[in-house]
Amino acid sequence: MTTRHELCLEEKINLIREKEQGLSHRELSEKFEISLGAVSNILKRKCEYTNDYETNCNKKLKRKLKDDLRQEINDNVYEWFVAQRAKNIPISGPILQEYAREIGKKLDHSNEFKASNGWLDRFRTRYNINFRIISGESRSIDEDTIIDWKSRLSNIIEDYDPHDVFNCDETALFYKLMPDKSLVVDKNDCKGGKKSKERYTVMLCTNWTGSEKLKPVVIGKANRPRCFKNIDIKKLPVLWCSNRNSWMTCKIFTECAGVAAKADDINVTALDAVYWIQNTWDAVTETTIRNTLYSN
């Protein structure tokens, strides 16, 4: 972050004049060692500062009023907020308030700026910021990476039958989590309990045509939960795996892929081969035979 200091009235006028000579906001920020937000704020109040300069005999006076300080804090906080969201970093209200307090301390050592909840509400309204639930993986991968992968994927699978192309994905199952919405009689009857964070990781896999679904993989923390007592884990309708965090790992994925491959193994006998030959020969049509003979 650029080192910031308070400009006196004369310095603000010099900044305004240099802007009129063609310097960019960033060049002014670097030259006067203030933030881009502070540069914008000074230029917005150009007429006010020019009038003060012409009527004030003390050109070295630093006129940092409370409103000026709050505006500079807001500009810096918003600039930082936009930069963090561009990196897909979730920013909550308390995080925003804490950063605002840090900026306030750097700009005004009196520590009078508290970044209260009221300030947060006004800040959100002013910059049209809404707090929403961020879910899924839609913002976790760069768009260019997605486009590049799609183009390469088409080349990879073009020679495969759709039946042999599989896709898998994982999700979290918060199996103790209660609904966050409910029918109520009184609009004030909206109190809820503490949300459970108990979860399983679930991986689902199927082929392109949807004709073959592999056993779901469920990953928990315990190798054998108490409720599995007297139960043969191998006979569960899912593949049960475990690790300390209930997360999918390279080792678990490799083991599950191996189980799926073994499930596809077929014990072929000579009799099976005989019947396959017969079925294949019966499936050859007269047209196929004629075309083959004519081509030779």
Coordinates of C-alpha atoms in Angstrom, one line a residue:
M1 CA 0.0 0.0 0.0
T2 CA 1.3 3.5 -0.9
T3 CA 2.7 5.5 2.0
R4 CA 0.1 8.2 2.8
H5 CA 0.5 11.5 4.5
E6 CA -1.7 14.6 4.9
L7 CA -1.3 17.3 2.3
C8 CA -1.4 21.0 3.2
L9 CA -3.6 23.4 1.2
E10 CA -0.7 24.5 -1.0
E11 CA 0.1 20.9 -1.9
K12 CA -3.5 20.2 -2.8
I13 CA -3.5 23.2 -5.2
N14 CA -0.2 22.0 -6.7
L15 CA -1.8 18.6 -7.3
I16 CA -4.8 20.2 -9.0
R17 CA -2.6 22.2 -11.2
E18 CA -0.5 19.2 -12.2
K19 CA -3.7 17.3 -13.1
E20 CA -4.6 20.1 -15.4
Q21 CA -1.2 19.7 -17.1
G22 CA -2.1 16.1 -17.9
L23 CA -0.7 13.9 -15.1
S24 CA -2.8 10.8 -14.5
H25 CA -4.3 9.8 -11.1
R26 CA -1.7 7.2 -10.6
E27 CA 1.2 9.6 -11.3
L28 CA -0.3 12.1 -8.9
S29 CA -0.7 9.4 -6.3
E30 CA 3.0 8.4 -6.6
K31 CA 4.3 11.9 -6.7
F32 CA 2.4 13.2 -3.7
E33 CA 2.5 9.9 -1.8
I34 CA -1.2 9.6 -1.3
S35 CA -3.8 7.0 -2.3
L36 CA -5.7 7.0 -5.6
G37 CA -8.9 7.6 -3.5
A38 CA -7.4 10.7 -1.9
V39 CA -6.4 12.0 -5.3
S40 CA -9.9 11.6 -6.6
N41 CA -11.3 13.3 -3.5
I42 CA -9.1 16.3 -3.9
L43 CA -10.0 16.7 -7.5
K44 CA -13.7 16.4 -6.7
R45 CA -13.3 19.3 -4.3
K46 CA -11.2 21.4 -6.7
C47 CA -13.4 24.5 -6.4
E48 CA -13.6 24.4 -2.6
Y49 CA -9.8 24.1 -2.3
T50 CA -9.1 26.8 -4.9
N51 CA -11.4 29.2 -3.1
D52 CA -9.8 28.4 0.3
Y53 CA -6.4 29.0 -1.2
E54 CA -7.3 32.4 -2.6
T55 CA -8.8 33.6 0.7
N56 CA -6.5 31.9 3.2
C57 CA -3.3 33.7 4.1
N58 CA -1.7 30.5 5.6
K59 CA -0.9 28.4 2.5
K60 CA 0.8 25.7 4.7
L61 CA -2.4 25.1 6.7
K62 CA -3.4 21.4 6.7
R63 CA -7.2 21.4 6.5
K64 CA -8.0 17.8 7.3
L65 CA -11.5 18.1 8.7
K66 CA -13.4 15.1 10.1
D67 CA -15.5 14.9 6.9
D68 CA -12.3 14.9 4.8
L69 CA -10.8 12.1 6.9
R70 CA -13.9 9.9 6.7
Q71 CA -14.1 10.4 2.9
E72 CA -10.4 9.4 2.5
I73 CA -11.0 6.3 4.7
N74 CA -14.0 5.4 2.6
D75 CA -12.1 5.8 -0.7
N76 CA -9.2 3.6 0.6
V77 CA -11.5 0.9 2.0
Y78 CA -13.5 0.7 -1.2
E79 CA -10.3 0.6 -3.3
W80 CA -9.1 -2.3 -1.2
F81 CA -12.5 -4.1 -1.2
V82 CA -12.7 -4.1 -5.0
A83 CA -9.1 -5.4 -5.2
Q84 CA -9.9 -8.3 -2.8
R85 CA -13.1 -9.3 -4.6
A86 CA -11.2 -9.3 -7.9
K87 CA -9.1 -12.1 -6.3
N88 CA -12.3 -13.9 -5.3
I89 CA -11.5 -13.4 -1.6
P90 CA -14.7 -13.3 0.5
I91 CA -15.0 -10.1 2.6
S92 CA -17.4 -9.9 5.5
G93 CA -18.7 -6.9 7.3
P94 CA -16.3 -7.3 10.3
I95 CA -13.3 -7.8 8.0
L96 CA -14.3 -4.5 6.2
Q97 CA -14.6 -2.7 9.6
E98 CA -11.3 -4.0 10.8
Y99 CA -9.5 -2.8 7.7
A100 CA -11.2 0.6 7.9
R101 CA -9.9 1.0 11.5
E102 CA -6.4 0.2 10.4
I103 CA -6.7 2.9 7.7
G104 CA -8.1 5.3 10.2
K105 CA -5.2 4.8 12.5
K106 CA -2.7 5.4 9.7
L107 CA -4.4 8.6 8.5
D108 CA -5.4 10.0 12.0
H109 CA -3.4 9.0 15.0
S110 CA -6.1 10.1 17.4
N111 CA -7.9 6.8 16.8
E112 CA -11.3 8.6 16.8
F113 CA -12.6 6.6 13.8
K114 CA -14.4 3.5 15.2
A115 CA -15.8 1.9 12.0
S116 CA -19.1 1.3 13.7
N117 CA -22.0 -0.8 12.4
G118 CA -23.7 2.5 11.4
W119 CA -20.6 3.4 9.4
L120 CA -20.7 -0.1 7.7
D121 CA -24.4 0.4 6.8
R122 CA -23.7 3.8 5.3
F123 CA -20.7 2.5 3.4
R124 CA -22.6 -0.4 1.9
T125 CA -25.4 2.0 0.8
R126 CA -23.1 4.5 -0.7
Y127 CA -21.1 2.0 -2.8
N128 CA -24.1 -0.3 -3.5
I129 CA -22.4 -3.3 -1.8
N130 CA -24.6 -6.3 -0.9
F131 CA -23.6 -9.2 1.3
R132 CA -24.6 -12.5 -0.4
I133 CA -23.9 -16.2 0.0
I134 CA -20.9 -17.3 -2.1
S135 CA -21.3 -20.9 -3.1
G136 CA -20.0 -23.4 -5.6
E137 CA -16.9 -23.1 -7.7
S138 CA -18.0 -20.7 -10.3
R139 CA -15.5 -18.0 -9.2
S140 CA -12.7 -20.3 -8.1
I141 CA -11.2 -20.8 -11.6
D142 CA -10.0 -18.2 -14.1
E143 CA -12.4 -17.8 -17.2
D144 CA -9.5 -18.1 -19.6
T145 CA -8.5 -21.4 -18.0
I146 CA -12.0 -22.8 -18.4
I147 CA -12.1 -21.8 -22.1
D148 CA -8.7 -23.4 -22.8
W149 CA -9.6 -26.6 -21.0
K150 CA -12.9 -26.9 -22.9
S151 CA -11.1 -26.7 -26.2
R152 CA -8.5 -29.3 -25.2
L153 CA -11.1 -31.6 -23.7
S154 CA -12.9 -31.9 -27.0
N155 CA -9.7 -33.1 -28.7
I156 CA -9.0 -35.6 -25.8
I157 CA -12.4 -37.3 -25.9
E158 CA -13.3 -37.1 -29.6
D159 CA -12.1 -40.7 -30.3
Y160 CA -14.0 -42.2 -27.4
D161 CA -17.5 -43.5 -27.3
P162 CA -19.7 -41.4 -25.1
H163 CA -20.5 -44.5 -23.0
D164 CA -16.8 -44.6 -22.1
V165 CA -16.4 -41.0 -21.1
F166 CA -16.9 -40.4 -17.4
N167 CA -17.3 -37.3 -15.3
C168 CA -17.1 -37.0 -11.5
D169 CA -17.5 -34.2 -9.0
E170 CA -17.5 -33.8 -5.3
T171 CA -19.9 -32.0 -2.9
A172 CA -20.4 -31.6 0.8
L173 CA -23.3 -33.1 2.7
F174 CA -24.1 -31.3 5.9
Y175 CA -26.2 -34.1 7.2
K176 CA -27.1 -32.5 10.5
L177 CA -27.9 -29.1 9.1
M178 CA -31.5 -27.9 9.7
P179 CA -33.3 -25.8 7.0
D180 CA -32.6 -22.0 7.2
K181 CA -36.2 -21.2 6.2
S182 CA -39.4 -22.1 7.9
L183 CA -43.2 -21.4 7.9
V184 CA -44.0 -19.1 10.8
V185 CA -47.2 -17.7 12.2
D186 CA -45.7 -14.5 13.6
K187 CA -43.1 -12.5 11.6
N188 CA -41.2 -12.1 14.8
D189 CA -41.0 -15.8 15.3
C190 CA -37.8 -16.2 13.3
K191 CA -35.3 -17.4 15.9
G192 CA -33.0 -20.2 14.9
G193 CA -30.5 -22.5 16.6
K194 CA -26.8 -22.9 16.0
K195 CA -25.9 -24.4 12.6
S196 CA -24.2 -27.7 12.6
K197 CA -20.9 -28.0 10.6
E198 CA -20.8 -31.8 10.6
R199 CA -20.2 -32.9 7.0
Y200 CA -19.3 -35.7 4.7
T201 CA -17.6 -35.3 1.3
V202 CA -19.5 -37.1 -1.4
M203 CA -18.1 -37.9 -4.9
L204 CA -20.6 -38.9 -7.7
C205 CA -19.5 -40.3 -11.0
T206 CA -21.3 -41.3 -14.2
N207 CA -20.7 -41.7 -17.9
W208 CA -21.6 -39.2 -20.5
T209 CA -24.8 -41.1 -21.5
G210 CA -26.0 -41.6 -18.0
S211 CA -26.3 -45.3 -18.5
E212 CA -23.6 -46.2 -16.0
K213 CA -23.5 -44.7 -12.5
L214 CA -20.6 -45.7 -10.3
K215 CA -21.0 -46.3 -6.5
P216 CA -21.1 -42.9 -4.7
V217 CA -17.9 -42.3 -2.6
V218 CA -18.6 -41.0 0.9
I219 CA -15.7 -39.7 3.0
G220 CA -16.1 -39.2 6.8
K221 CA -13.8 -38.6 9.7
A222 CA -14.1 -42.1 11.3
N223 CA -12.8 -45.2 9.8
R224 CA -15.7 -47.1 11.4
P225 CA -18.4 -44.9 12.9
R226 CA -20.3 -46.3 15.9
C227 CA -23.5 -46.6 13.9
F228 CA -21.6 -49.1 11.6
K229 CA -21.4 -51.6 14.4
N230 CA -22.0 -55.2 13.1
I231 CA -22.2 -53.9 9.6
D232 CA -19.9 -55.1 6.8
I233 CA -18.6 -51.8 5.3
K234 CA -17.9 -53.5 2.0
K235 CA -21.6 -54.3 1.6
L236 CA -22.7 -50.7 2.0
P237 CA -24.4 -49.1 -1.1
V238 CA -21.5 -46.6 -1.2
L239 CA -17.7 -46.7 -1.0
W240 CA -16.9 -45.6 2.5
C241 CA -13.6 -43.8 3.1
S242 CA -12.2 -41.7 5.9
N243 CA -9.6 -39.2 6.9
R244 CA -9.2 -36.6 9.6
N245 CA -10.8 -33.7 7.7
S246 CA -13.4 -35.7 5.7
W247 CA -11.7 -34.4 2.5
M248 CA -11.0 -36.0 -0.8
T249 CA -7.3 -36.8 -1.3
C250 CA -5.3 -38.2 -4.1
K251 CA -4.9 -41.5 -2.3
I252 CA -8.6 -41.9 -1.8
F253 CA -9.4 -41.0 -5.4
T254 CA -6.8 -43.5 -6.7
E255 CA -8.2 -46.3 -4.5
C256 CA -11.8 -45.6 -5.5
A257 CA -10.8 -45.5 -9.2
G258 CA -9.1 -48.9 -8.7
V259 CA -12.3 -50.3 -7.1
A260 CA -14.4 -49.1 -10.1
A261 CA -11.9 -50.7 -12.5
K262 CA -12.1 -54.0 -10.7
A263 CA -15.9 -53.9 -10.8
D264 CA -15.7 -53.8 -14.6
D265 CA -13.6 -56.9 -14.7
I266 CA -15.6 -59.8 -16.1
N267 CA -14.8 -63.5 -15.7
V268 CA -15.1 -64.6 -19.3
T269 CA -15.3 -68.4 -20.1
A270 CA -14.9 -70.2 -23.4
L271 CA -18.7 -70.7 -23.6
D272 CA -19.2 -66.9 -23.3
A273 CA -16.8 -66.4 -26.2
V274 CA -18.7 -68.9 -28.3
Y275 CA -22.0 -67.1 -27.8
W276 CA -20.4 -63.7 -28.5
I277 CA -19.1 -64.9 -31.8
Q278 CA -22.5 -66.3 -32.7
N279 CA -24.3 -63.0 -31.7
T280 CA -21.8 -60.9 -33.6
W281 CA -22.1 -63.0 -36.8
D282 CA -25.9 -62.8 -36.6
A283 CA -25.7 -59.0 -36.3
V284 CA -23.9 -58.6 -39.6
T285 CA -26.4 -57.5 -42.2
E286 CA -26.6 -58.4 -45.9
T287 CA -25.8 -54.7 -46.8
T288 CA -22.6 -54.9 -44.8
I289 CA -21.6 -58.1 -46.6
R290 CA -22.3 -56.7 -50.1
N291 CA -20.5 -53.4 -49.4
T292 CA -17.5 -55.3 -48.1
L293 CA -17.3 -57.6 -51.2
Y294 CA -17.8 -54.7 -53.7
S295 CA -15.1 -52.6 -52.0
N296 CA -12.6 -55.4 -52.7

